[in-house]
Amino acid sequence: MNHPCKFSSLLITPLPIRCLLVVCLLLLSGCSKQPSDTYHTYVARLANILQQQPPRSLPLQQLRLTTPAAIEEPSDTLSILQLASLSHCQLGGLISERNNQLGKTATAASTFKYQVEFIQSAAQCLQTLNSTSTIYNTIASATAYKQRYLMHYFNSMLFKEPELNQTWQLTSRELSTAAAGYSDTLAAMTTLVAIKQHIAAQQFSAIDTHALFNALEQLNKYRFNQLLIQSARTQIALNDRASQFLRSVDIATLCPKGKSNQSAQILSNIFKKFYLADIQPYQAQLTGYLETLQPLYTELWFKQPISSEPINTLLAFEQNSNLLKQLKSSAKNHVVWWQTFYKTCEINPI
């Protein structure tokens, strides 16, 4: 078999361009530093000075959405002749376009869009029809059905569209310290929340379906929500494990009263070099993002039929278990140990 990259001949012949590209990509992906790598280095350095094994990192648990319950199918349909009589209405063109797409797989977002546009077009069309006619009653019944279940179609979109359901899925990537897409993600999430609020208030004419697809495009472009939640959960777990590890250290033994201790000074230097210089600013950055985005997550997902209890727990606004409060409290608990350390060891933290 002929291979494009034959490693046995690397010393004899130049490496083909495509092999060089593959090697470069592998090197870049393998050497790409994530914020959690800094934290692992920080804890490993502390453990080395303390002559202990660093704590093992436990994998994060997958967060899952719940499949939406089935809804009853509409009973009223329009015949071909009835549809032909709606040629003067925008609704007629909308239904015809939808019928032409039958057999094709419709996305949850396009299905939701159709329900909204049907509702929006029906009001104008009904004004042109005899209120005692069969076609009038059929359209009125279909409109009432779609209004009643529009929130279901919205939640189905949250459940099925990758740009939305991947928000809660684990990923190997983390949000970088120079992350792009925050402003666009905030705008997209604000759009989705506004649409949901219009549904709840039955303000169907105010729903902008074009803005919906623009929002989904921005979410797909950056995956910011997924990376933010992954990164916050990772930093919380690292804070908790590091704090648990340090609480096992007897500070009084480490710093006997009245005696200088070189190891304690080295620990202080490690804390300042890694935690204060890099980790704490990064966690403050995540906190800032969550302070604006978590309320929007709560609006969309909290206590919804598609949300599992672990997701509800992370979004419960008043509970200490919510993601933002966990990040803040885990960071505070970690710093508290160091405050005790500096006081006991009589070391200037500056």
PDB file of N, CA and C in Angstrom, residues 277-334:
ATOM      1  N   ALA A 277      -1.959  35.818  39.464  1.00  0.00           N
ATOM      2  CA  ALA A 277      -1.595  36.437  38.189  1.00  0.00           C
ATOM      3  C   ALA A 277      -2.450  35.947  37.019  1.00  0.00           C
ATOM      4  N   ASP A 278      -2.847  34.677  37.043  1.00  0.00           N
ATOM      5  CA  ASP A 278      -3.543  34.103  35.885  1.00  0.00           C
ATOM      6  C   ASP A 278      -4.932  33.549  36.207  1.00  0.00           C
ATOM      7  N   ILE A 279      -5.013  32.699  37.221  1.00  0.00           N
ATOM      8  CA  ILE A 279      -6.256  31.974  37.472  1.00  0.00           C
ATOM      9  C   ILE A 279      -7.358  32.907  37.969  1.00  0.00           C
ATOM     10  N   GLN A 280      -7.048  33.730  38.958  1.00  0.00           N
ATOM     11  CA  GLN A 280      -8.068  34.623  39.508  1.00  0.00           C
ATOM     12  C   GLN A 280      -8.605  35.613  38.458  1.00  0.00           C
ATOM     13  N   PRO A 281      -7.768  36.254  37.642  1.00  0.00           N
ATOM     14  CA  PRO A 281      -8.308  37.137  36.594  1.00  0.00           C
ATOM     15  C   PRO A 281      -9.183  36.394  35.579  1.00  0.00           C
ATOM     16  N   TYR A 282      -8.783  35.166  35.244  1.00  0.00           N
ATOM     17  CA  TYR A 282      -9.587  34.372  34.303  1.00  0.00           C
ATOM     18  C   TYR A 282     -10.955  34.055  34.894  1.00  0.00           C
ATOM     19  N   GLN A 283     -10.979  33.662  36.174  1.00  0.00           N
ATOM     20  CA  GLN A 283     -12.255  33.357  36.821  1.00  0.00           C
ATOM     21  C   GLN A 283     -13.113  34.616  36.968  1.00  0.00           C
ATOM     22  N   ALA A 284     -12.487  35.761  37.175  1.00  0.00           N
ATOM     23  CA  ALA A 284     -13.230  37.020  37.218  1.00  0.00           C
ATOM     24  C   ALA A 284     -13.856  37.325  35.858  1.00  0.00           C
ATOM     25  N   GLN A 285     -13.142  36.972  34.809  1.00  0.00           N
ATOM     26  CA  GLN A 285     -13.662  37.148  33.449  1.00  0.00           C
ATOM     27  C   GLN A 285     -14.894  36.265  33.230  1.00  0.00           C
ATOM     28  N   LEU A 286     -14.811  35.006  33.641  1.00  0.00           N
ATOM     29  CA  LEU A 286     -15.955  34.094  33.527  1.00  0.00           C
ATOM     30  C   LEU A 286     -17.138  34.601  34.348  1.00  0.00           C
ATOM     31  N   THR A 287     -16.841  35.114  35.539  1.00  0.00           N
ATOM     32  CA  THR A 287     -17.894  35.659  36.408  1.00  0.00           C
ATOM     33  C   THR A 287     -18.624  36.809  35.715  1.00  0.00           C
ATOM     34  N   GLY A 288     -17.869  37.687  35.066  1.00  0.00           N
ATOM     35  CA  GLY A 288     -18.474  38.805  34.357  1.00  0.00           C
ATOM     36  C   GLY A 288     -19.396  38.344  33.239  1.00  0.00           C
ATOM     37  N   TYR A 289     -18.963  37.337  32.492  1.00  0.00           N
ATOM     38  CA  TYR A 289     -19.805  36.793  31.427  1.00  0.00           C
ATOM     39  C   TYR A 289     -21.094  36.193  32.004  1.00  0.00           C
ATOM     40  N   LEU A 290     -20.945  35.425  33.078  1.00  0.00           N
ATOM     41  CA  LEU A 290     -22.112  34.758  33.667  1.00  0.00           C
ATOM     42  C   LEU A 290     -23.105  35.750  34.265  1.00  0.00           C
ATOM     43  N   GLU A 291     -22.613  36.852  34.783  1.00  0.00           N
ATOM     44  CA  GLU A 291     -23.516  37.827  35.399  1.00  0.00           C
ATOM     45  C   GLU A 291     -24.523  38.390  34.394  1.00  0.00           C
ATOM     46  N   THR A 292     -24.130  38.443  33.124  1.00  0.00           N
ATOM     47  CA  THR A 292     -25.070  38.922  32.109  1.00  0.00           C
ATOM     48  C   THR A 292     -25.772  37.785  31.372  1.00  0.00           C
ATOM     49  N   LEU A 293     -25.092  36.661  31.177  1.00  0.00           N
ATOM     50  CA  LEU A 293     -25.680  35.590  30.370  1.00  0.00           C
ATOM     51  C   LEU A 293     -26.511  34.597  31.190  1.00  0.00           C
ATOM     52  N   GLN A 294     -26.131  34.337  32.454  1.00  0.00           N
ATOM     53  CA  GLN A 294     -26.899  33.345  33.227  1.00  0.00           C
ATOM     54  C   GLN A 294     -28.373  33.722  33.392  1.00  0.00           C
ATOM     55  N   PRO A 295     -28.723  34.999  33.637  1.00  0.00           N
ATOM     56  CA  PRO A 295     -30.151  35.335  33.693  1.00  0.00           C
ATOM     57  C   PRO A 295     -30.895  34.991  32.399  1.00  0.00           C
ATOM     58  N   LEU A 296     -30.213  35.076  31.262  1.00  0.00           N
ATOM     59  CA  LEU A 296     -30.830  34.718  29.988  1.00  0.00           C
ATOM     60  C   LEU A 296     -30.964  33.205  29.865  1.00  0.00           C
ATOM     61  N   TYR A 297     -29.957  32.461  30.352  1.00  0.00           N
ATOM     62  CA  TYR A 297     -30.084  31.000  30.389  1.00  0.00           C
ATOM     63  C   TYR A 297     -31.294  30.605  31.238  1.00  0.00           C
ATOM     64  N   THR A 298     -31.440  31.283  32.366  1.00  0.00           N
ATOM     65  CA  THR A 298     -32.549  30.982  33.273  1.00  0.00           C
ATOM     66  C   THR A 298     -33.891  31.246  32.591  1.00  0.00           C
ATOM     67  N   GLU A 299     -33.974  32.355  31.875  1.00  0.00           N
ATOM     68  CA  GLU A 299     -35.213  32.685  31.158  1.00  0.00           C
ATOM     69  C   GLU A 299     -35.586  31.592  30.164  1.00  0.00           C
ATOM     70  N   LEU A 300     -34.597  31.040  29.486  1.00  0.00           N
ATOM     71  CA  LEU A 300     -34.878  30.060  28.440  1.00  0.00           C
ATOM     72  C   LEU A 300     -35.108  28.654  28.970  1.00  0.00           C
ATOM     73  N   TRP A 301     -34.303  28.231  29.948  1.00  0.00           N
ATOM     74  CA  TRP A 301     -34.276  26.814  30.293  1.00  0.00           C
ATOM     75  C   TRP A 301     -34.796  26.457  31.688  1.00  0.00           C
ATOM     76  N   PHE A 302     -34.825  27.380  32.613  1.00  0.00           N
ATOM     77  CA  PHE A 302     -35.130  27.010  33.993  1.00  0.00           C
ATOM     78  C   PHE A 302     -36.566  26.502  34.136  1.00  0.00           C
ATOM     79  N   LYS A 303     -36.690  25.316  34.723  1.00  0.00           N
ATOM     80  CA  LYS A 303     -37.983  24.698  35.019  1.00  0.00           C
ATOM     81  C   LYS A 303     -38.855  24.524  33.766  1.00  0.00           C
ATOM     82  N   GLN A 304     -38.194  24.292  32.648  1.00  0.00           N
ATOM     83  CA  GLN A 304     -38.929  24.014  31.419  1.00  0.00           C
ATOM     84  C   GLN A 304     -39.081  22.502  31.247  1.00  0.00           C
ATOM     85  N   PRO A 305     -40.073  22.065  30.458  1.00  0.00           N
ATOM     86  CA  PRO A 305     -40.283  20.617  30.285  1.00  0.00           C
ATOM     87  C   PRO A 305     -39.068  19.877  29.751  1.00  0.00           C
ATOM     88  N   ILE A 306     -38.175  20.589  29.041  1.00  0.00           N
ATOM     89  CA  ILE A 306     -37.004  19.930  28.455  1.00  0.00           C
ATOM     90  C   ILE A 306     -35.791  19.948  29.376  1.00  0.00           C
ATOM     91  N   SER A 307     -35.881  20.636  30.509  1.00  0.00           N
ATOM     92  CA  SER A 307     -34.703  20.819  31.373  1.00  0.00           C
ATOM     93  C   SER A 307     -34.650  19.759  32.467  1.00  0.00           C
ATOM     94  N   SER A 308     -33.501  19.091  32.576  1.00  0.00           N
ATOM     95  CA  SER A 308     -33.307  18.102  33.631  1.00  0.00           C
ATOM     96  C   SER A 308     -33.016  18.815  34.948  1.00  0.00           C
ATOM     97  N   GLU A 309     -33.096  18.076  36.042  1.00  0.00           N
ATOM     98  CA  GLU A 309     -32.890  18.677  37.351  1.00  0.00           C
ATOM     99  C   GLU A 309     -31.474  19.227  37.533  1.00  0.00           C
ATOM    100  N   PRO A 310     -30.427  18.545  37.039  1.00  0.00           N
ATOM    101  CA  PRO A 310     -29.082  19.141  37.162  1.00  0.00           C
ATOM    102  C   PRO A 310     -28.961  20.501  36.478  1.00  0.00           C
ATOM    103  N   ILE A 311     -29.636  20.680  35.350  1.00  0.00           N
ATOM    104  CA  ILE A 311     -29.617  21.976  34.673  1.00  0.00           C
ATOM    105  C   ILE A 311     -30.388  23.005  35.488  1.00  0.00           C
ATOM    106  N   ASN A 312     -31.552  22.606  36.009  1.00  0.00           N
ATOM    107  CA  ASN A 312     -32.329  23.515  36.860  1.00  0.00           C
ATOM    108  C   ASN A 312     -31.519  23.952  38.075  1.00  0.00           C
ATOM    109  N   THR A 313     -30.744  23.032  38.627  1.00  0.00           N
ATOM    110  CA  THR A 313     -29.922  23.339  39.804  1.00  0.00           C
ATOM    111  C   THR A 313     -28.893  24.423  39.481  1.00  0.00           C
ATOM    112  N   LEU A 314     -28.295  24.347  38.309  1.00  0.00           N
ATOM    113  CA  LEU A 314     -27.285  25.339  37.918  1.00  0.00           C
ATOM    114  C   LEU A 314     -27.888  26.700  37.606  1.00  0.00           C
ATOM    115  N   LEU A 315     -29.210  26.733  37.368  1.00  0.00           N
ATOM    116  CA  LEU A 315     -29.855  27.980  36.960  1.00  0.00           C
ATOM    117  C   LEU A 315     -30.738  28.595  38.040  1.00  0.00           C
ATOM    118  N   ALA A 316     -30.913  27.893  39.162  1.00  0.00           N
ATOM    119  CA  ALA A 316     -31.801  28.390  40.225  1.00  0.00           C
ATOM    120  C   ALA A 316     -31.245  29.698  40.791  1.00  0.00           C
ATOM    121  N   PHE A 317     -31.917  30.793  40.502  1.00  0.00           N
ATOM    122  CA  PHE A 317     -31.380  32.128  40.778  1.00  0.00           C
ATOM    123  C   PHE A 317     -31.087  32.355  42.254  1.00  0.00           C
ATOM    124  N   GLU A 318     -31.971  31.943  43.132  1.00  0.00           N
ATOM    125  CA  GLU A 318     -31.828  32.231  44.557  1.00  0.00           C
ATOM    126  C   GLU A 318     -30.991  31.193  45.303  1.00  0.00           C
ATOM    127  N   GLN A 319     -30.595  30.122  44.622  1.00  0.00           N
ATOM    128  CA  GLN A 319     -29.899  29.025  45.300  1.00  0.00           C
ATOM    129  C   GLN A 319     -28.382  29.162  45.158  1.00  0.00           C
ATOM    130  N   ASN A 320     -27.671  28.720  46.196  1.00  0.00           N
ATOM    131  CA  ASN A 320     -26.210  28.752  46.157  1.00  0.00           C
ATOM    132  C   ASN A 320     -25.639  27.752  45.154  1.00  0.00           C
ATOM    133  N   SER A 321     -26.503  26.867  44.656  1.00  0.00           N
ATOM    134  CA  SER A 321     -26.054  25.841  43.711  1.00  0.00           C
ATOM    135  C   SER A 321     -25.949  26.379  42.289  1.00  0.00           C
ATOM    136  N   ASN A 322     -26.442  27.594  42.038  1.00  0.00           N
ATOM    137  CA  ASN A 322     -26.392  28.073  40.653  1.00  0.00           C
ATOM    138  C   ASN A 322     -24.956  28.330  40.220  1.00  0.00           C
ATOM    139  N   LEU A 323     -24.749  28.303  38.921  1.00  0.00           N
ATOM    140  CA  LEU A 323     -23.392  28.296  38.362  1.00  0.00           C
ATOM    141  C   LEU A 323     -22.577  29.513  38.791  1.00  0.00           C
ATOM    142  N   LEU A 324     -23.173  30.676  38.720  1.00  0.00           N
ATOM    143  CA  LEU A 324     -22.466  31.904  39.080  1.00  0.00           C
ATOM    144  C   LEU A 324     -22.065  31.904  40.549  1.00  0.00           C
ATOM    145  N   LYS A 325     -22.997  31.549  41.435  1.00  0.00           N
ATOM    146  CA  LYS A 325     -22.685  31.547  42.868  1.00  0.00           C
ATOM    147  C   LYS A 325     -21.661  30.475  43.212  1.00  0.00           C
ATOM    148  N   GLN A 326     -21.716  29.333  42.543  1.00  0.00           N
ATOM    149  CA  GLN A 326     -20.707  28.291  42.780  1.00  0.00           C
ATOM    150  C   GLN A 326     -19.318  28.781  42.402  1.00  0.00           C
ATOM    151  N   LEU A 327     -19.218  29.483  41.271  1.00  0.00           N
ATOM    152  CA  LEU A 327     -17.910  29.978  40.834  1.00  0.00           C
ATOM    153  C   LEU A 327     -17.360  30.989  41.835  1.00  0.00           C
ATOM    154  N   LYS A 328     -18.219  31.892  42.278  1.00  0.00           N
ATOM    155  CA  LYS A 328     -17.776  32.900  43.245  1.00  0.00           C
ATOM    156  C   LYS A 328     -17.398  32.273  44.584  1.00  0.00           C
ATOM    157  N   SER A 329     -18.240  31.380  45.084  1.00  0.00           N
ATOM    158  CA  SER A 329     -17.999  30.806  46.414  1.00  0.00           C
ATOM    159  C   SER A 329     -16.791  29.881  46.417  1.00  0.00           C
ATOM    160  N   SER A 330     -16.597  29.116  45.339  1.00  0.00           N
ATOM    161  CA  SER A 330     -15.440  28.212  45.292  1.00  0.00           C
ATOM    162  C   SER A 330     -14.143  29.013  45.244  1.00  0.00           C
ATOM    163  N   ALA A 331     -14.143  30.152  44.542  1.00  0.00           N
ATOM    164  CA  ALA A 331     -12.959  31.019  44.512  1.00  0.00           C
ATOM    165  C   ALA A 331     -12.718  31.642  45.884  1.00  0.00           C
ATOM    166  N   LYS A 332     -13.791  32.086  46.523  1.00  0.00           N
ATOM    167  CA  LYS A 332     -13.662  32.701  47.853  1.00  0.00           C
ATOM    168  C   LYS A 332     -13.112  31.697  48.866  1.00  0.00           C
ATOM    169  N   ASN A 333     -13.638  30.477  48.837  1.00  0.00           N
ATOM    170  CA  ASN A 333     -13.177  29.448  49.779  1.00  0.00           C
ATOM    171  C   ASN A 333     -11.696  29.139  49.585  1.00  0.00           C
ATOM    172  N   HIS A 334     -11.271  29.179  48.325  1.00  0.00           N
ATOM    173  CA  HIS A 334      -9.860  28.898  48.063  1.00  0.00           C
ATOM    174  C   HIS A 334      -8.972  30.008  48.619  1.00  0.00           C
TER     175      HIS A 334
END
